[in-house]
Amino acid sequence: MYIIKFKTLILYTCILCIFIGMLAFLSIDRAAADETELAENQRAVPIIMYHSITTPQKKTSKYVISSQQFEEDLKYIKAEGYTTITMQQLIDFVHDEADLPEKPILLSFDDGYYNNYCYAYPLLQKYQMSAVISIIGKYTDLYSENEEYNPNYSHITWDNIREMEASGLVEIQNHSYNMHTNTEGRNGTKKKKGESREVYRSTLEGDLMKLQERLAKETGKVATTFTYPFGGVSSESYEIIKNMGFEASLSCEEKMNYITKGDTEGLYMLNRYLRTNKRSVSDILRKQK
């Protein structure tokens, strides 16, 4: 009798093991299906942050790279099968109005220096790649008026902007009209210590709207994205930015972006990798593999 009970116990144990195994297989298969679904609706999007471009003979720094270094970046991007995109393409993907390439990458330039037009734009034309330039409105107005074209310190003019936008390779975004400063206790568009919410809202809205209006007048377009100067961010700015109609924002935190269709919140505070004279795009992207 004991032998029969023992055999029965073994039989039940075997059946239980088979049942557990089938559940595990089904769970693995379901997980694989979920991963496939996620892959179809999500993209990993690295965003590179540039500032100034100079000639190979000039001195480079953390925020200044040579045109030769920039060209090496573009060559690497092409060789590795990446496709450059604009913020509008990213926004359209999230709103399910368009798709993105399998390996998208976004090249962003902060401040709108004239050397972006002199040195970066011709290379974008050469390799047929796109970039996003976030301008400081006050300086674009200033250098458009005085017609001083010096790649060492001038900023792009409205004529430069219209030419680059017409090419379809350059997209212009908002980097504030005149808040790219560290004066009077304010760090860029960050809220001042002790400043009321009402004063902060009025100040930020007034400045950003001034550039939006200048863009509309000079180009017939308005920016869809706000790029935080110096990465100075206050949580109070999030609602203000959205209510003004900006569909995305760019920060300075260095991480990969995982963009998902339908997730409009994921378009705000996008991360960017700073391209310095000592860290190339190949260095940045290889670490992400």
PDB file of C-alpha atoms in Angstrom:
ATOM      1  CA  MET A   1       0.000   0.000   0.000  1.00  0.00           C
ATOM      2  CA  TYR A   2       2.811   2.354   0.885  1.00  0.00           C
ATOM      3  CA  ILE A   3       4.451   1.573  -2.468  1.00  0.00           C
ATOM      4  CA  ILE A   4       1.227   2.487  -4.323  1.00  0.00           C
ATOM      5  CA  LYS A   5       0.867   5.751  -2.428  1.00  0.00           C
ATOM      6  CA  PHE A   6       4.515   6.588  -3.147  1.00  0.00           C
ATOM      7  CA  LYS A   7       4.061   5.915  -6.880  1.00  0.00           C
ATOM      8  CA  THR A   8       0.900   8.023  -6.900  1.00  0.00           C
ATOM      9  CA  LEU A   9       2.777  10.897  -5.220  1.00  0.00           C
ATOM     10  CA  ILE A  10       5.519  10.686  -7.847  1.00  0.00           C
ATOM     11  CA  LEU A  11       2.907  10.732 -10.615  1.00  0.00           C
ATOM     12  CA  TYR A  12       1.196  13.823  -9.164  1.00  0.00           C
ATOM     13  CA  THR A  13       4.568  15.513  -8.762  1.00  0.00           C
ATOM     14  CA  CYS A  14       5.448  14.846 -12.406  1.00  0.00           C
ATOM     15  CA  ILE A  15       2.085  16.195 -13.560  1.00  0.00           C
ATOM     16  CA  LEU A  16       2.576  19.289 -11.391  1.00  0.00           C
ATOM     17  CA  CYS A  17       6.066  19.852 -12.839  1.00  0.00           C
ATOM     18  CA  ILE A  18       4.738  19.558 -16.387  1.00  0.00           C
ATOM     19  CA  PHE A  19       1.946  22.031 -15.575  1.00  0.00           C
ATOM     20  CA  ILE A  20       4.397  24.533 -14.043  1.00  0.00           C
ATOM     21  CA  GLY A  21       6.678  24.132 -17.052  1.00  0.00           C
ATOM     22  CA  MET A  22       3.822  24.886 -19.445  1.00  0.00           C
ATOM     23  CA  LEU A  23       2.913  28.009 -17.454  1.00  0.00           C
ATOM     24  CA  ALA A  24       6.533  29.168 -17.541  1.00  0.00           C
ATOM     25  CA  PHE A  25       6.708  28.606 -21.292  1.00  0.00           C
ATOM     26  CA  LEU A  26       3.510  30.551 -21.835  1.00  0.00           C
ATOM     27  CA  SER A  27       4.789  33.368 -19.617  1.00  0.00           C
ATOM     28  CA  ILE A  28       8.055  33.562 -21.538  1.00  0.00           C
ATOM     29  CA  ASP A  29       6.204  33.544 -24.844  1.00  0.00           C
ATOM     30  CA  ARG A  30       3.865  36.291 -23.594  1.00  0.00           C
ATOM     31  CA  ALA A  31       6.825  38.370 -22.365  1.00  0.00           C
ATOM     32  CA  ALA A  32       8.479  38.026 -25.759  1.00  0.00           C
ATOM     33  CA  ALA A  33       5.289  39.211 -27.430  1.00  0.00           C
ATOM     34  CA  ASP A  34       5.122  42.197 -25.061  1.00  0.00           C
ATOM     35  CA  GLU A  35       8.744  43.107 -25.826  1.00  0.00           C
ATOM     36  CA  THR A  36       8.011  42.960 -29.548  1.00  0.00           C
ATOM     37  CA  GLU A  37       5.002  45.208 -29.086  1.00  0.00           C
ATOM     38  CA  LEU A  38       7.072  47.660 -27.017  1.00  0.00           C
ATOM     39  CA  ALA A  39       9.809  47.709 -29.648  1.00  0.00           C
ATOM     40  CA  GLU A  40       7.295  48.654 -32.333  1.00  0.00           C
ATOM     41  CA  ASN A  41       5.950  51.574 -30.303  1.00  0.00           C
ATOM     42  CA  GLN A  42       9.145  52.845 -28.735  1.00  0.00           C
ATOM     43  CA  ARG A  43      12.473  54.246 -29.914  1.00  0.00           C
ATOM     44  CA  ALA A  44      15.739  54.885 -28.122  1.00  0.00           C
ATOM     45  CA  VAL A  45      16.690  58.421 -29.143  1.00  0.00           C
ATOM     46  CA  PRO A  46      20.098  59.862 -28.230  1.00  0.00           C
ATOM     47  CA  ILE A  47      20.243  63.668 -28.378  1.00  0.00           C
ATOM     48  CA  ILE A  48      23.640  65.324 -28.800  1.00  0.00           C
ATOM     49  CA  MET A  49      24.158  68.859 -27.504  1.00  0.00           C
ATOM     50  CA  TYR A  50      26.542  71.149 -29.407  1.00  0.00           C
ATOM     51  CA  HIS A  51      27.341  74.822 -28.971  1.00  0.00           C
ATOM     52  CA  SER A  52      30.102  76.466 -31.035  1.00  0.00           C
ATOM     53  CA  ILE A  53      31.991  75.222 -34.088  1.00  0.00           C
ATOM     54  CA  THR A  54      35.379  76.622 -35.059  1.00  0.00           C
ATOM     55  CA  THR A  55      38.027  75.955 -37.704  1.00  0.00           C
ATOM     56  CA  PRO A  56      40.538  73.160 -37.062  1.00  0.00           C
ATOM     57  CA  GLN A  57      43.266  75.751 -36.519  1.00  0.00           C
ATOM     58  CA  LYS A  58      41.426  77.518 -33.697  1.00  0.00           C
ATOM     59  CA  LYS A  59      41.428  76.555 -30.037  1.00  0.00           C
ATOM     60  CA  THR A  60      38.674  74.185 -28.891  1.00  0.00           C
ATOM     61  CA  SER A  61      37.160  73.737 -25.433  1.00  0.00           C
ATOM     62  CA  LYS A  62      34.329  72.058 -23.551  1.00  0.00           C
ATOM     63  CA  TYR A  63      31.771  74.041 -25.548  1.00  0.00           C
ATOM     64  CA  VAL A  64      33.742  74.595 -28.764  1.00  0.00           C
ATOM     65  CA  ILE A  65      34.665  71.839 -31.212  1.00  0.00           C
ATOM     66  CA  SER A  66      36.332  72.077 -34.607  1.00  0.00           C
ATOM     67  CA  SER A  67      34.533  71.670 -37.917  1.00  0.00           C
ATOM     68  CA  GLN A  68      36.744  68.638 -38.493  1.00  0.00           C
ATOM     69  CA  GLN A  69      35.482  67.050 -35.260  1.00  0.00           C
ATOM     70  CA  PHE A  70      31.906  67.788 -36.257  1.00  0.00           C
ATOM     71  CA  GLU A  71      32.446  66.178 -39.639  1.00  0.00           C
ATOM     72  CA  GLU A  72      33.908  63.101 -37.941  1.00  0.00           C
ATOM     73  CA  ASP A  73      30.704  62.900 -35.880  1.00  0.00           C
ATOM     74  CA  LEU A  74      28.576  62.998 -39.021  1.00  0.00           C
ATOM     75  CA  LYS A  75      30.688  60.315 -40.690  1.00  0.00           C
ATOM     76  CA  TYR A  76      30.328  58.052 -37.663  1.00  0.00           C
ATOM     77  CA  ILE A  77      26.565  58.625 -37.494  1.00  0.00           C
ATOM     78  CA  LYS A  78      26.225  57.643 -41.144  1.00  0.00           C
ATOM     79  CA  ALA A  79      28.535  54.623 -40.852  1.00  0.00           C
ATOM     80  CA  GLU A  80      26.616  53.268 -37.860  1.00  0.00           C
ATOM     81  CA  GLY A  81      23.259  53.510 -39.625  1.00  0.00           C
ATOM     82  CA  TYR A  82      21.748  56.351 -37.590  1.00  0.00           C
ATOM     83  CA  THR A  83      19.292  58.774 -39.144  1.00  0.00           C
ATOM     84  CA  THR A  84      19.135  62.372 -37.943  1.00  0.00           C
ATOM     85  CA  ILE A  85      15.695  63.688 -37.020  1.00  0.00           C
ATOM     86  CA  THR A  86      14.089  66.954 -35.900  1.00  0.00           C
ATOM     87  CA  MET A  87      11.955  67.700 -32.860  1.00  0.00           C
ATOM     88  CA  GLN A  88       8.873  67.873 -35.069  1.00  0.00           C
ATOM     89  CA  GLN A  89       9.504  64.326 -36.248  1.00  0.00           C
ATOM     90  CA  LEU A  90       9.823  63.205 -32.640  1.00  0.00           C
ATOM     91  CA  ILE A  91       6.595  64.976 -31.701  1.00  0.00           C
ATOM     92  CA  ASP A  92       4.765  63.496 -34.694  1.00  0.00           C
ATOM     93  CA  PHE A  93       5.928  60.011 -33.702  1.00  0.00           C
ATOM     94  CA  VAL A  94       4.548  60.368 -30.182  1.00  0.00           C
ATOM     95  CA  HIS A  95       1.236  61.695 -31.494  1.00  0.00           C
ATOM     96  CA  ASP A  96       1.125  58.725 -33.895  1.00  0.00           C
ATOM     97  CA  GLU A  97       1.160  60.968 -36.934  1.00  0.00           C
ATOM     98  CA  ALA A  98       4.383  59.537 -38.358  1.00  0.00           C
ATOM     99  CA  ASP A  99       6.986  56.876 -37.762  1.00  0.00           C
ATOM    100  CA  LEU A 100      10.669  57.174 -36.906  1.00  0.00           C
ATOM    101  CA  PRO A 101      13.658  55.363 -38.387  1.00  0.00           C
ATOM    102  CA  GLU A 102      14.978  52.361 -36.484  1.00  0.00           C
ATOM    103  CA  LYS A 103      18.056  54.262 -35.260  1.00  0.00           C
ATOM    104  CA  PRO A 104      17.116  57.923 -34.832  1.00  0.00           C
ATOM    105  CA  ILE A 105      19.484  60.551 -33.446  1.00  0.00           C
ATOM    106  CA  LEU A 106      18.916  64.245 -32.841  1.00  0.00           C
ATOM    107  CA  LEU A 107      21.687  66.860 -33.162  1.00  0.00           C
ATOM    108  CA  SER A 108      20.928  70.000 -31.160  1.00  0.00           C
ATOM    109  CA  PHE A 109      22.817  73.310 -31.127  1.00  0.00           C
ATOM    110  CA  ASP A 110      22.319  75.728 -28.242  1.00  0.00           C
ATOM    111  CA  ASP A 111      22.505  79.539 -28.437  1.00  0.00           C
ATOM    112  CA  GLY A 112      22.474  79.999 -32.220  1.00  0.00           C
ATOM    113  CA  TYR A 113      26.031  81.110 -32.882  1.00  0.00           C
ATOM    114  CA  TYR A 114      26.907  82.415 -36.330  1.00  0.00           C
ATOM    115  CA  ASN A 115      29.526  79.672 -36.647  1.00  0.00           C
ATOM    116  CA  ASN A 116      26.667  77.157 -36.723  1.00  0.00           C
ATOM    117  CA  TYR A 117      25.753  78.719 -40.061  1.00  0.00           C
ATOM    118  CA  CYS A 118      29.369  79.132 -41.262  1.00  0.00           C
ATOM    119  CA  TYR A 119      30.776  75.744 -40.368  1.00  0.00           C
ATOM    120  CA  ALA A 120      28.061  73.305 -39.283  1.00  0.00           C
ATOM    121  CA  TYR A 121      25.397  74.065 -41.889  1.00  0.00           C
ATOM    122  CA  PRO A 122      27.639  73.370 -44.932  1.00  0.00           C
ATOM    123  CA  LEU A 123      28.507  69.973 -43.436  1.00  0.00           C
ATOM    124  CA  LEU A 124      24.840  69.200 -42.816  1.00  0.00           C
ATOM    125  CA  GLN A 125      24.274  69.977 -46.491  1.00  0.00           C
ATOM    126  CA  LYS A 126      27.205  67.819 -47.539  1.00  0.00           C
ATOM    127  CA  TYR A 127      25.936  64.767 -45.627  1.00  0.00           C
ATOM    128  CA  GLN A 128      22.225  65.639 -45.932  1.00  0.00           C
ATOM    129  CA  MET A 129      21.649  65.480 -42.204  1.00  0.00           C
ATOM    130  CA  SER A 130      19.353  67.569 -40.046  1.00  0.00           C
ATOM    131  CA  ALA A 131      19.897  69.546 -36.849  1.00  0.00           C
ATOM    132  CA  VAL A 132      17.957  71.634 -34.350  1.00  0.00           C
ATOM    133  CA  ILE A 133      19.243  75.102 -33.421  1.00  0.00           C
ATOM    134  CA  SER A 134      17.794  76.762 -30.316  1.00  0.00           C
ATOM    135  CA  ILE A 135      18.317  80.494 -30.612  1.00  0.00           C
ATOM    136  CA  ILE A 136      18.526  83.375 -28.128  1.00  0.00           C
ATOM    137  CA  GLY A 137      16.155  85.922 -29.645  1.00  0.00           C
ATOM    138  CA  LYS A 138      17.868  89.055 -28.378  1.00  0.00           C
ATOM    139  CA  TYR A 139      21.166  88.159 -30.041  1.00  0.00           C
ATOM    140  CA  THR A 140      19.578  87.151 -33.323  1.00  0.00           C
ATOM    141  CA  ASP A 141      17.837  90.540 -33.369  1.00  0.00           C
ATOM    142  CA  LEU A 142      21.077  92.324 -32.426  1.00  0.00           C
ATOM    143  CA  TYR A 143      23.274  90.764 -35.099  1.00  0.00           C
ATOM    144  CA  SER A 144      20.556  91.018 -37.721  1.00  0.00           C
ATOM    145  CA  GLU A 145      20.539  94.761 -37.119  1.00  0.00           C
ATOM    146  CA  ASN A 146      24.279  95.483 -36.898  1.00  0.00           C
ATOM    147  CA  GLU A 147      25.224  93.015 -39.674  1.00  0.00           C
ATOM    148  CA  GLU A 148      28.357  91.927 -37.833  1.00  0.00           C
ATOM    149  CA  TYR A 149      29.286  88.480 -39.100  1.00  0.00           C
ATOM    150  CA  ASN A 150      32.068  87.087 -36.948  1.00  0.00           C
ATOM    151  CA  PRO A 151      32.133  83.313 -36.409  1.00  0.00           C
ATOM    152  CA  ASN A 152      34.021  83.789 -33.126  1.00  0.00           C
ATOM    153  CA  TYR A 153      31.174  85.534 -31.302  1.00  0.00           C
ATOM    154  CA  SER A 154      28.290  86.646 -33.563  1.00  0.00           C
ATOM    155  CA  HIS A 155      24.903  84.939 -33.641  1.00  0.00           C
ATOM    156  CA  ILE A 156      22.877  83.796 -36.642  1.00  0.00           C
ATOM    157  CA  THR A 157      20.637  86.376 -38.290  1.00  0.00           C
ATOM    158  CA  TRP A 158      17.056  86.093 -39.454  1.00  0.00           C
ATOM    159  CA  ASP A 159      18.332  85.821 -43.032  1.00  0.00           C
ATOM    160  CA  ASN A 160      20.537  82.893 -41.984  1.00  0.00           C
ATOM    161  CA  ILE A 161      17.586  81.269 -40.256  1.00  0.00           C
ATOM    162  CA  ARG A 162      15.268  81.636 -43.243  1.00  0.00           C
ATOM    163  CA  GLU A 163      17.913  80.143 -45.543  1.00  0.00           C
ATOM    164  CA  MET A 164      18.604  77.156 -43.302  1.00  0.00           C
ATOM    165  CA  GLU A 165      14.931  76.436 -42.645  1.00  0.00           C
ATOM    166  CA  ALA A 166      14.191  76.570 -46.368  1.00  0.00           C
ATOM    167  CA  SER A 167      16.734  73.792 -46.893  1.00  0.00           C
ATOM    168  CA  GLY A 168      14.674  71.434 -44.741  1.00  0.00           C
ATOM    169  CA  LEU A 169      17.811  70.493 -42.807  1.00  0.00           C
ATOM    170  CA  VAL A 170      17.583  72.935 -39.900  1.00  0.00           C
ATOM    171  CA  GLU A 171      14.786  73.404 -37.387  1.00  0.00           C
ATOM    172  CA  ILE A 172      14.729  76.474 -35.110  1.00  0.00           C
ATOM    173  CA  GLN A 173      13.597  76.242 -31.481  1.00  0.00           C
ATOM    174  CA  ASN A 174      13.210  78.590 -28.493  1.00  0.00           C
ATOM    175  CA  HIS A 175      16.116  79.150 -26.080  1.00  0.00           C
ATOM    176  CA  SER A 176      14.491  82.265 -24.524  1.00  0.00           C
ATOM    177  CA  TYR A 177      14.495  85.822 -25.822  1.00  0.00           C
ATOM    178  CA  ASN A 178      16.733  87.338 -23.144  1.00  0.00           C
ATOM    179  CA  MET A 179      16.970  84.920 -20.213  1.00  0.00           C
ATOM    180  CA  HIS A 180      20.202  83.240 -21.238  1.00  0.00           C
ATOM    181  CA  THR A 181      21.975  85.101 -18.428  1.00  0.00           C
ATOM    182  CA  ASN A 182      23.220  84.651 -14.889  1.00  0.00           C
ATOM    183  CA  THR A 183      22.460  88.104 -13.560  1.00  0.00           C
ATOM    184  CA  GLU A 184      20.354  89.633 -10.799  1.00  0.00           C
ATOM    185  CA  GLY A 185      20.052  86.350  -8.931  1.00  0.00           C
ATOM    186  CA  ARG A 186      18.571  84.333 -11.772  1.00  0.00           C
ATOM    187  CA  ASN A 187      20.101  81.292 -13.441  1.00  0.00           C
ATOM    188  CA  GLY A 188      18.656  81.256 -16.941  1.00  0.00           C
ATOM    189  CA  THR A 189      14.919  80.602 -16.742  1.00  0.00           C
ATOM    190  CA  LYS A 190      15.121  79.212 -13.222  1.00  0.00           C
ATOM    191  CA  LYS A 191      12.940  80.772 -10.559  1.00  0.00           C
ATOM    192  CA  LYS A 192      14.701  83.245  -8.256  1.00  0.00           C
ATOM    193  CA  LYS A 193      14.963  82.545  -4.562  1.00  0.00           C
ATOM    194  CA  GLY A 194      11.955  84.088  -2.830  1.00  0.00           C
ATOM    195  CA  GLU A 195      10.229  84.968  -6.117  1.00  0.00           C
ATOM    196  CA  SER A 196       6.460  84.566  -6.101  1.00  0.00           C
ATOM    197  CA  ARG A 197       4.784  82.142  -8.505  1.00  0.00           C
ATOM    198  CA  GLU A 198       2.884  85.001 -10.113  1.00  0.00           C
ATOM    199  CA  VAL A 199       5.996  87.080 -10.807  1.00  0.00           C
ATOM    200  CA  TYR A 200       7.881  84.041 -12.076  1.00  0.00           C
ATOM    201  CA  ARG A 201       5.052  83.024 -14.401  1.00  0.00           C
ATOM    202  CA  SER A 202       4.706  86.543 -15.794  1.00  0.00           C
ATOM    203  CA  THR A 203       8.462  86.886 -16.342  1.00  0.00           C
ATOM    204  CA  LEU A 204       8.911  83.523 -18.029  1.00  0.00           C
ATOM    205  CA  GLU A 205       5.809  83.772 -20.203  1.00  0.00           C
ATOM    206  CA  GLY A 206       6.663  87.298 -21.287  1.00  0.00           C
ATOM    207  CA  ASP A 207      10.180  86.406 -22.341  1.00  0.00           C
ATOM    208  CA  LEU A 208       9.377  83.185 -24.189  1.00  0.00           C
ATOM    209  CA  MET A 209       6.346  84.676 -25.903  1.00  0.00           C
ATOM    210  CA  LYS A 210       8.463  87.549 -27.186  1.00  0.00           C
ATOM    211  CA  LEU A 211      10.659  85.093 -29.075  1.00  0.00           C
ATOM    212  CA  GLN A 212       7.632  83.128 -30.277  1.00  0.00           C
ATOM    213  CA  GLU A 213       6.232  86.328 -31.738  1.00  0.00           C
ATOM    214  CA  ARG A 214       9.559  87.242 -33.349  1.00  0.00           C
ATOM    215  CA  LEU A 215       9.784  83.778 -34.904  1.00  0.00           C
ATOM    216  CA  ALA A 216       6.247  84.052 -36.272  1.00  0.00           C
ATOM    217  CA  LYS A 217       6.955  87.458 -37.761  1.00  0.00           C
ATOM    218  CA  GLU A 218      10.330  86.582 -39.308  1.00  0.00           C
ATOM    219  CA  THR A 219       9.750  82.983 -40.398  1.00  0.00           C
ATOM    220  CA  GLY A 220       6.006  82.353 -40.293  1.00  0.00           C
ATOM    221  CA  LYS A 221       6.603  79.577 -37.750  1.00  0.00           C
ATOM    222  CA  VAL A 222       6.689  79.242 -33.973  1.00  0.00           C
ATOM    223  CA  ALA A 223       8.865  76.936 -31.899  1.00  0.00           C
ATOM    224  CA  THR A 224       7.380  73.666 -30.685  1.00  0.00           C
ATOM    225  CA  THR A 225      10.194  73.038 -28.189  1.00  0.00           C
ATOM    226  CA  PHE A 226      11.716  75.022 -25.344  1.00  0.00           C
ATOM    227  CA  THR A 227      15.410  74.481 -24.573  1.00  0.00           C
ATOM    228  CA  TYR A 228      16.377  75.391 -21.001  1.00  0.00           C
ATOM    229  CA  PRO A 229      19.374  77.787 -20.805  1.00  0.00           C
ATOM    230  CA  PHE A 230      22.231  76.310 -18.732  1.00  0.00           C
ATOM    231  CA  GLY A 231      19.931  73.450 -17.764  1.00  0.00           C
ATOM    232  CA  GLY A 232      18.525  75.724 -15.046  1.00  0.00           C
ATOM    233  CA  VAL A 233      15.121  74.211 -14.318  1.00  0.00           C
ATOM    234  CA  SER A 234      12.372  74.985 -11.800  1.00  0.00           C
ATOM    235  CA  SER A 235       9.452  72.603 -11.378  1.00  0.00           C
ATOM    236  CA  GLU A 236       7.098  75.597 -11.618  1.00  0.00           C
ATOM    237  CA  SER A 237       8.169  76.015 -15.248  1.00  0.00           C
ATOM    238  CA  TYR A 238       6.692  72.696 -16.374  1.00  0.00           C
ATOM    239  CA  GLU A 239       3.058  73.806 -16.337  1.00  0.00           C
ATOM    240  CA  ILE A 240       3.940  77.219 -17.768  1.00  0.00           C
ATOM    241  CA  ILE A 241       5.785  75.683 -20.718  1.00  0.00           C
ATOM    242  CA  LYS A 242       2.907  73.324 -21.507  1.00  0.00           C
ATOM    243  CA  ASN A 243       0.227  75.994 -21.181  1.00  0.00           C
ATOM    244  CA  MET A 244       2.149  78.189 -23.614  1.00  0.00           C
ATOM    245  CA  GLY A 245       1.780  75.475 -26.230  1.00  0.00           C
ATOM    246  CA  PHE A 246       5.271  74.001 -26.223  1.00  0.00           C
ATOM    247  CA  GLU A 247       4.995  70.309 -27.024  1.00  0.00           C
ATOM    248  CA  ALA A 248       8.470  69.370 -25.789  1.00  0.00           C
ATOM    249  CA  SER A 249      11.438  70.650 -23.824  1.00  0.00           C
ATOM    250  CA  LEU A 250      15.169  69.908 -23.754  1.00  0.00           C
ATOM    251  CA  SER A 251      17.231  69.611 -20.587  1.00  0.00           C
ATOM    252  CA  CYS A 252      20.938  69.024 -19.980  1.00  0.00           C
ATOM    253  CA  GLU A 253      20.766  65.721 -18.108  1.00  0.00           C
ATOM    254  CA  GLU A 254      22.886  63.046 -19.764  1.00  0.00           C
ATOM    255  CA  LYS A 255      20.805  59.924 -20.356  1.00  0.00           C
ATOM    256  CA  MET A 256      19.237  58.019 -23.209  1.00  0.00           C
ATOM    257  CA  ASN A 257      15.658  58.919 -24.159  1.00  0.00           C
ATOM    258  CA  TYR A 258      13.097  56.158 -24.635  1.00  0.00           C
ATOM    259  CA  ILE A 259      10.244  57.667 -26.615  1.00  0.00           C
ATOM    260  CA  THR A 260       6.897  55.871 -26.729  1.00  0.00           C
ATOM    261  CA  LYS A 261       3.935  56.507 -28.993  1.00  0.00           C
ATOM    262  CA  GLY A 262       1.109  58.154 -27.072  1.00  0.00           C
ATOM    263  CA  ASP A 263       3.312  59.236 -24.153  1.00  0.00           C
ATOM    264  CA  THR A 264       3.194  63.010 -24.606  1.00  0.00           C
ATOM    265  CA  GLU A 265       4.667  63.581 -21.130  1.00  0.00           C
ATOM    266  CA  GLY A 266       7.795  61.800 -22.314  1.00  0.00           C
ATOM    267  CA  LEU A 267       8.550  64.694 -24.675  1.00  0.00           C
ATOM    268  CA  TYR A 268       9.326  67.072 -21.815  1.00  0.00           C
ATOM    269  CA  MET A 269      12.735  67.389 -20.133  1.00  0.00           C
ATOM    270  CA  LEU A 270      14.430  65.282 -22.800  1.00  0.00           C
ATOM    271  CA  ASN A 271      17.991  64.283 -21.968  1.00  0.00           C
ATOM    272  CA  ARG A 272      21.040  65.332 -23.989  1.00  0.00           C
ATOM    273  CA  TYR A 273      24.704  64.334 -24.137  1.00  0.00           C
ATOM    274  CA  LEU A 274      27.155  67.235 -24.235  1.00  0.00           C
ATOM    275  CA  ARG A 275      29.625  66.914 -27.112  1.00  0.00           C
ATOM    276  CA  THR A 276      32.917  68.370 -25.857  1.00  0.00           C
ATOM    277  CA  ASN A 277      36.263  68.725 -27.614  1.00  0.00           C
ATOM    278  CA  LYS A 278      37.408  65.607 -25.729  1.00  0.00           C
ATOM    279  CA  ARG A 279      34.333  63.389 -26.144  1.00  0.00           C
ATOM    280  CA  SER A 280      33.120  62.540 -29.639  1.00  0.00           C
ATOM    281  CA  VAL A 281      29.751  61.210 -30.699  1.00  0.00           C
ATOM    282  CA  SER A 282      31.357  57.790 -31.206  1.00  0.00           C
ATOM    283  CA  ASP A 283      32.543  57.862 -27.572  1.00  0.00           C
ATOM    284  CA  ILE A 284      29.034  58.745 -26.420  1.00  0.00           C
ATOM    285  CA  LEU A 285      27.147  56.193 -28.514  1.00  0.00           C
ATOM    286  CA  ARG A 286      29.529  53.305 -27.921  1.00  0.00           C
ATOM    287  CA  LYS A 287      28.865  53.541 -24.182  1.00  0.00           C
ATOM    288  CA  GLN A 288      25.155  53.113 -24.843  1.00  0.00           C
ATOM    289  CA  LYS A 289      25.587  49.730 -26.523  1.00  0.00           C
TER     290      LYS A 289
END
